[in-house]
Short mmCIF file of C-alpha atoms in Angstrom, two decimals:
data_model
loop_
_atom_site.label_atom_id
_atom_site.label_comp_id
_atom_site.label_asym_id
_atom_site.label_seq_id
_atom_site.Cartn_x
_atom_site.Cartn_y
_atom_site.Cartn_z
CA MET A 1 -44.54 225.75 220.43
CA ASP A 2 -44.75 226.48 216.61
CA LEU A 3 -47.90 226.11 214.76
CA GLY A 4 -47.31 227.32 211.57
CA PRO A 5 -48.58 229.59 208.75
CA HIS A 6 -52.36 227.74 210.12
CA ALA A 7 -52.06 228.35 213.41
CA ALA A 8 -55.29 230.89 213.77
CA PHE A 9 -57.50 227.61 212.18
CA ILE A 10 -55.98 225.04 214.90
CA VAL A 11 -56.72 227.85 217.48
CA THR A 12 -60.00 228.25 216.59
CA ALA A 13 -61.19 224.26 215.91
CA TYR A 14 -59.77 223.98 219.54
CA ALA A 15 -61.83 227.49 220.79
CA ALA A 16 -65.11 225.55 219.27
CA ALA A 17 -64.63 222.71 220.67
CA LEU A 18 -64.11 224.45 224.61
CA VAL A 19 -67.07 226.18 223.69
CA VAL A 20 -69.37 223.47 222.60
CA LEU A 21 -68.46 220.73 224.72
CA GLY A 22 -68.29 223.46 227.36
CA GLY A 23 -71.44 224.68 226.42
CA LEU A 24 -72.84 220.90 227.02
CA ILE A 25 -71.62 220.53 230.19
CA ALA A 26 -72.65 223.18 231.79
CA TRP A 27 -76.37 222.66 230.01
CA VAL A 28 -76.81 218.75 231.75
CA ALA A 29 -75.36 220.65 234.97
CA PHE A 30 -77.39 223.15 235.08
CA ASP A 31 -80.25 221.23 233.84
CA TYR A 32 -79.99 219.09 236.58
CA ARG A 33 -80.18 221.41 239.52
CA ALA A 34 -83.20 222.86 237.95
CA GLN A 35 -85.09 219.58 237.76
CA THR A 36 -83.82 218.65 241.26
CA HIS A 37 -84.73 222.58 242.64
CA LYS A 38 -88.17 221.86 241.44
CA LEU A 39 -88.99 218.74 242.68
CA ALA A 40 -87.58 219.99 246.40
CA GLU A 41 -90.57 222.47 246.04
CA LEU A 42 -92.84 220.21 245.07
CA GLU A 43 -92.31 217.84 247.59
CA ALA A 44 -91.80 221.08 250.16
CA LEU A 45 -95.47 221.20 249.66
CA GLY A 46 -96.23 217.96 250.31
CA ILE A 47 -97.14 216.35 246.85
CA LYS A 48 -94.93 213.22 246.21
CA ARG A 49 -95.49 210.47 243.70
CA ARG A 50 -97.03 207.24 245.20
CA SER A 51 -94.76 205.34 244.68
CA SER A 52 -92.23 207.29 246.84
CA ASP A 53 -94.65 206.43 249.55
CA ARG A 54 -93.68 202.16 249.27
CA PRO A 55 -91.10 200.55 250.80
CA ALA A 56 -88.10 199.97 247.83
CA PRO A 57 -87.76 197.10 245.49
CA ALA A 58 -85.85 194.29 246.36
CA SER A 59 -82.59 194.31 244.52
CA PRO A 60 -82.28 191.22 242.60
CA MET B 1 -100.94 215.69 228.09
CA THR B 2 -102.00 213.05 230.25
CA MET B 3 -101.39 211.88 233.44
CA LYS B 4 -99.86 208.74 232.44
CA ASP B 5 -96.16 209.09 233.00
CA THR B 6 -94.38 205.85 231.88
CA ALA B 7 -91.13 206.64 233.07
CA LEU B 8 -92.03 207.07 236.71
CA ARG B 9 -93.54 203.36 236.88
CA PRO B 10 -91.22 200.73 238.68
CA GLU B 11 -92.06 198.42 236.61
CA ALA B 12 -94.30 198.73 233.15
CA PRO B 13 -96.93 195.92 233.00
CA GLY B 14 -96.50 192.96 230.56
CA PRO B 15 -97.14 189.29 230.36
CA LYS B 16 -94.07 187.51 229.14
CA LYS B 17 -91.69 186.71 231.64
CA ARG B 18 -89.00 187.40 229.31
CA SER B 19 -90.15 191.28 228.87
CA MET B 20 -90.81 191.70 232.36
CA ALA B 21 -86.66 190.83 233.00
CA ILE B 22 -85.46 193.66 230.66
CA THR B 23 -87.79 196.01 232.47
CA ASN B 24 -86.59 195.06 236.14
CA LEU B 25 -82.90 195.96 234.60
CA ALA B 26 -84.35 199.21 233.08
CA ASN B 27 -86.40 200.58 235.86
CA PRO B 28 -86.21 204.15 235.97
CA SER B 29 -85.44 204.18 239.87
CA ARG B 30 -82.88 201.25 239.55
CA PHE B 31 -81.14 203.42 237.02
CA LEU B 32 -81.52 206.44 239.12
CA ALA B 33 -79.53 204.33 241.85
CA LEU B 34 -77.06 203.08 239.63
CA VAL B 35 -76.07 205.99 237.77
CA ASN B 36 -76.10 208.32 241.08
CA PRO B 37 -72.60 206.71 242.35
CA ILE B 38 -71.01 206.33 239.18
CA LEU B 39 -71.28 209.46 237.65
CA PRO B 40 -68.74 211.46 239.70
CA TRP B 41 -66.16 208.27 238.88
CA LEU B 42 -67.44 208.48 235.30
CA ALA B 43 -66.98 212.61 235.13
CA ALA B 44 -62.99 211.71 237.00
CA ALA B 45 -62.33 209.41 234.61
CA THR B 46 -63.31 211.85 231.64
CA ALA B 47 -61.33 214.66 232.79
CA LEU B 48 -58.38 212.96 233.35
CA THR B 49 -58.45 211.00 229.84
CA PHE B 50 -59.08 214.30 228.83
CA ALA B 51 -55.62 216.40 230.07
CA LEU B 52 -53.56 213.01 229.23
CA GLY B 53 -55.12 212.95 225.57
CA ILE B 54 -55.14 216.77 224.75
CA ASN B 55 -51.50 217.01 226.07
CA GLN B 56 -50.21 214.19 223.66
CA ALA B 57 -52.71 215.94 220.96
CA ILE B 58 -51.17 219.69 221.58
CA PHE B 59 -47.45 218.72 222.79
CA VAL B 60 -45.65 215.46 222.08
CA ALA B 61 -47.95 214.34 218.34
CA PRO B 62 -45.31 215.51 215.84
CA ASP B 63 -46.87 217.64 212.88
CA ASP B 64 -47.50 215.57 210.00
CA TYR B 65 -45.03 215.75 207.00
CA GLN B 66 -47.49 216.99 204.55
CA GLN B 67 -49.84 218.49 206.41
CA GLY B 68 -47.52 220.36 209.13
CA ALA B 69 -49.77 221.77 213.02
CA THR B 70 -53.03 221.42 210.81
CA VAL B 71 -53.08 217.52 211.59
CA LYS B 72 -53.38 218.86 215.82
CA ILE B 73 -57.05 219.88 214.39
CA MET B 74 -57.58 215.89 213.77
CA PHE B 75 -57.44 214.78 217.30
CA LEU B 76 -60.79 217.28 217.50
CA HIS B 77 -62.73 216.34 214.19
CA VAL B 78 -61.58 212.46 214.14
CA PRO B 79 -63.77 211.37 217.56
CA SER B 80 -66.35 213.79 217.01
CA ALA B 81 -67.49 212.57 213.61
CA TRP B 82 -66.75 209.18 215.25
CA LEU B 83 -69.36 209.66 218.68
CA GLY B 84 -71.58 211.57 215.92
CA MET B 85 -72.17 208.51 214.70
CA PHE B 86 -72.25 206.65 217.08
CA CYS B 87 -75.22 208.40 218.84
CA TRP B 88 -76.94 207.65 216.49
CA GLY B 89 -76.37 204.44 216.64
CA LEU B 90 -77.23 204.19 219.59
CA MET B 91 -80.43 205.97 219.21
CA SER B 92 -81.09 203.65 216.53
CA ILE B 93 -80.77 200.64 220.08
CA ALA B 94 -83.32 202.87 222.06
CA ALA B 95 -85.85 203.26 218.84
CA LEU B 96 -85.91 199.34 219.06
CA GLY B 97 -86.58 199.56 222.68
CA THR B 98 -89.16 202.32 222.32
CA LEU B 99 -90.61 200.61 219.01
CA ILE B 100 -90.56 196.82 220.33
CA TRP B 101 -90.69 196.61 224.13
CA ARG B 102 -92.47 200.56 224.23
CA HIS B 103 -89.71 201.07 227.35
CA PRO B 104 -90.10 204.40 228.89
CA LEU B 105 -86.55 204.16 229.81
CA ALA B 106 -85.56 203.91 225.97
CA ASP B 107 -87.55 206.58 224.80
CA VAL B 108 -85.37 208.50 227.93
CA ALA B 109 -82.11 207.87 226.47
CA GLY B 110 -82.83 208.60 222.57
CA LYS B 111 -84.82 211.74 223.77
CA THR B 112 -81.65 212.92 226.15
CA ALA B 113 -78.55 211.28 223.22
CA ALA B 114 -80.28 213.19 220.01
CA PRO B 115 -79.02 216.86 221.79
CA ILE B 116 -75.91 215.30 222.69
CA GLY B 117 -75.10 213.54 219.41
CA THR B 118 -75.94 216.61 217.45
CA ALA B 119 -73.14 218.90 219.41
CA PHE B 120 -70.61 216.53 218.25
CA THR B 121 -71.74 216.48 214.88
CA PHE B 122 -71.55 220.18 214.59
CA LEU B 123 -68.09 219.88 215.93
CA CYS B 124 -67.65 217.47 213.09
CA LEU B 125 -68.43 219.85 210.62
CA VAL B 126 -66.84 222.88 211.87
CA THR B 127 -63.59 221.34 213.10
CA GLY B 128 -63.69 219.95 209.34
CA SER B 129 -64.33 222.43 207.72
CA LEU B 130 -61.52 224.72 209.62
CA TRP B 131 -58.93 222.06 208.16
CA GLY B 132 -60.54 222.03 205.21
CA ARG B 133 -59.63 225.80 204.42
CA PRO B 134 -55.46 225.34 204.23
CA MET B 135 -55.81 221.75 203.41
CA TRP B 136 -58.28 221.98 200.26
CA GLY B 137 -58.26 225.75 199.85
CA THR B 138 -61.92 225.26 201.16
CA TYR B 139 -64.28 225.70 203.98
CA TRP B 140 -66.69 223.28 202.06
CA VAL B 141 -67.54 221.16 199.36
CA TRP B 142 -70.51 218.98 198.66
CA ASP B 143 -68.46 215.65 198.05
CA ALA B 144 -70.11 212.93 199.99
CA ARG B 145 -68.71 212.34 202.81
CA LEU B 146 -69.31 216.30 203.82
CA THR B 147 -73.23 215.84 202.36
CA SER B 148 -73.87 212.65 204.35
CA VAL B 149 -72.56 214.57 207.58
CA LEU B 150 -74.64 217.25 207.22
CA ILE B 151 -77.43 214.94 206.36
CA LEU B 152 -77.04 213.42 209.46
CA PHE B 153 -76.83 216.74 211.71
CA LEU B 154 -79.92 218.09 210.06
CA LEU B 155 -81.79 214.22 211.11
CA TYR B 156 -80.61 215.26 214.46
CA LEU B 157 -82.50 218.37 214.66
CA GLY B 158 -85.72 216.68 213.10
CA VAL B 159 -84.92 214.35 215.93
CA ILE B 160 -85.16 217.36 218.44
CA ALA B 161 -87.67 219.05 216.52
CA LEU B 162 -90.58 215.69 216.94
CA TRP B 163 -89.45 215.79 220.79
CA ARG B 164 -90.99 219.28 220.67
CA THR B 165 -93.65 219.78 218.75
CA VAL B 166 -95.42 216.67 218.85
CA GLU B 167 -97.10 217.68 222.65
CA ASP B 168 -98.27 213.72 223.82
CA PRO B 169 -94.23 212.14 224.61
CA SER B 170 -95.60 208.57 223.91
CA ARG B 171 -96.60 209.38 220.28
CA ALA B 172 -93.66 211.91 220.15
CA ALA B 173 -91.27 208.65 221.51
CA ARG B 174 -92.74 206.91 218.50
CA ALA B 175 -92.09 209.32 216.16
CA ALA B 176 -88.96 209.55 216.73
CA ALA B 177 -88.14 206.26 217.07
CA ILE B 178 -89.85 205.75 213.14
CA LEU B 179 -87.51 208.96 212.02
CA THR B 180 -84.12 207.36 213.98
CA LEU B 181 -84.40 203.91 212.13
CA VAL B 182 -84.71 205.76 208.86
CA GLY B 183 -82.36 207.95 209.65
CA ALA B 184 -80.16 204.76 210.53
CA ILE B 185 -79.56 204.30 207.05
CA ASN B 186 -77.40 206.75 206.68
CA ILE B 187 -74.69 205.78 209.03
CA PRO B 188 -73.50 202.93 206.28
CA ILE B 189 -73.32 205.57 203.43
CA ILE B 190 -71.59 208.16 205.56
CA LYS B 191 -69.03 205.21 206.80
CA PHE B 192 -68.84 204.14 202.78
CA SER B 193 -69.33 207.13 201.16
CA VAL B 194 -65.02 207.95 200.77
CA ASP B 195 -65.15 204.21 199.33
CA TRP B 196 -68.40 204.19 196.97
CA TRP B 197 -68.03 208.10 194.89
CA ASN B 198 -65.36 209.88 194.34
CA THR B 199 -64.70 212.27 197.00
CA LEU B 200 -62.86 215.39 198.43
CA HIS B 201 -62.37 213.89 201.37
CA GLN B 202 -59.21 210.80 202.09
CA PRO B 203 -60.35 207.30 202.59
CA ALA B 204 -60.28 205.91 205.75
CA SER B 205 -56.78 205.60 207.61
CA VAL B 206 -58.14 204.30 211.30
CA PHE B 207 -60.92 201.94 210.59
CA ARG B 208 -59.61 199.90 207.68
CA LEU B 209 -58.67 196.64 206.20
CA GLY B 210 -54.78 196.02 206.07
CA GLY B 211 -54.96 197.92 209.46
CA PRO B 212 -54.12 202.10 210.40
CA SER B 213 -52.14 203.72 207.31
CA ILE B 214 -51.75 206.58 210.84
CA HIS B 215 -47.94 206.22 212.07
CA PRO B 216 -48.46 205.44 215.83
CA ALA B 217 -47.27 208.48 217.67
CA ILE B 218 -49.95 210.04 216.34
CA LEU B 219 -53.07 207.40 216.92
CA VAL B 220 -52.06 206.37 220.56
CA PRO B 221 -52.69 210.52 221.19
CA LEU B 222 -55.83 209.96 218.72
CA ALA B 223 -57.16 207.25 220.94
CA VAL B 224 -56.29 208.47 223.76
CA VAL B 225 -58.76 211.58 222.92
CA ALA B 226 -61.11 209.69 221.55
CA LEU B 227 -61.85 207.49 224.63
CA ALA B 228 -61.87 210.79 226.01
CA PHE B 229 -64.56 211.97 224.28
CA THR B 230 -66.34 208.37 224.37
CA LEU B 231 -65.90 208.49 227.76
CA LEU B 232 -67.49 212.02 228.07
CA PHE B 233 -70.65 210.95 225.53
CA LEU B 234 -70.75 208.60 228.28
CA THR B 235 -71.00 210.66 231.35
CA LEU B 236 -73.66 213.55 229.85
CA HIS B 237 -76.33 210.81 228.75
CA LEU B 238 -76.32 208.89 231.79
CA ALA B 239 -76.32 212.58 233.48
CA ALA B 240 -78.79 213.84 230.84
CA MET B 241 -81.08 210.35 231.23
CA ARG B 242 -80.98 210.85 234.71
CA ASN B 243 -82.56 215.18 234.26
CA GLU B 244 -85.31 213.82 232.08
CA ILE B 245 -86.52 211.35 235.09
CA LEU B 246 -86.34 213.91 237.66
CA ARG B 247 -88.17 216.38 234.57
CA ARG B 248 -90.85 213.52 234.10
CA ARG B 249 -91.60 213.77 237.99
CA VAL B 250 -91.58 216.61 238.49
CA ARG B 251 -93.83 217.52 235.87
CA THR B 252 -96.46 214.47 237.17
CA LEU B 253 -95.86 215.91 240.60
CA GLN B 254 -97.26 219.15 239.17
CA LEU B 255 -100.28 217.24 237.41
CA MET B 256 -101.81 215.91 241.26
CA GLN B 257 -100.90 219.59 242.12
CA ALA B 258 -103.41 220.81 239.48
CA GLN B 259 -105.57 217.88 239.59
CA LYS B 260 -105.59 218.74 244.08
CA ALA B 261 -106.44 222.18 243.21
CA GLY B 262 -108.40 221.41 240.94
CA GLU B 263 -111.10 219.19 243.31
#
């Protein structure tokens, strides 16, 4: 594959996309892990939401 | 900060039946029950579409007769630009949900879309600069299209800053919603800037009267990559909304813990 005389610009653009979109995916994934971990810790201490004691709402 | 966390309510109160129906549809618990099984499938569809689209863009699509191989930057630049604008449009709908119905899930949708839209707009600006340097001889020019996209990027940063600086979540949501609706004026300006002003940026070549001016050999891979970007946006937005609902639950439990400790 020949990218011609402007190959550096093309490669840099694809590398930038990889970094930006990869960073976005990693941020969302790590945030999910952090929140579920914190929630599990609090529930292990016996702190629960009042609504979690109620039965789940009936589906429409 | 108040103990009240509206995102955690199974159902927000409302006297009208119509608003109750909307509330039930977007109940945070039901939202999580719906999103959890969907997300892995959506992520798989995104990965598959990306594999197909990037393969077509790099190995199948021909070089442009004028721009040569630099046209490959278009497969990143154009979908990023579309998603940057689409995301603001979605945030504007969410802002209406916040201001008219005061729905907590609308706050969540608007808040979580902002960083994703920022990333796509940033990618649009970076890839545009990298495409502009070999084609125009400059990374940047203050023409109407480039400037209006830069304003969109700054507006995104403004919305994120509002969410971070206003401590009361409901006030932050209303302030961010107002800024979002004001900023929505910029979306048609971006779209029509190339028609209204004399710009270095080329006029519309896909969504235009008379149909696309791009050859199908390049247009089809562009459509596949655009679909991949859209699926990625949907996956990330749903996942980020789930994270935000969990974050609000964590905060409520931490406040309950602090209240217990104080008794």
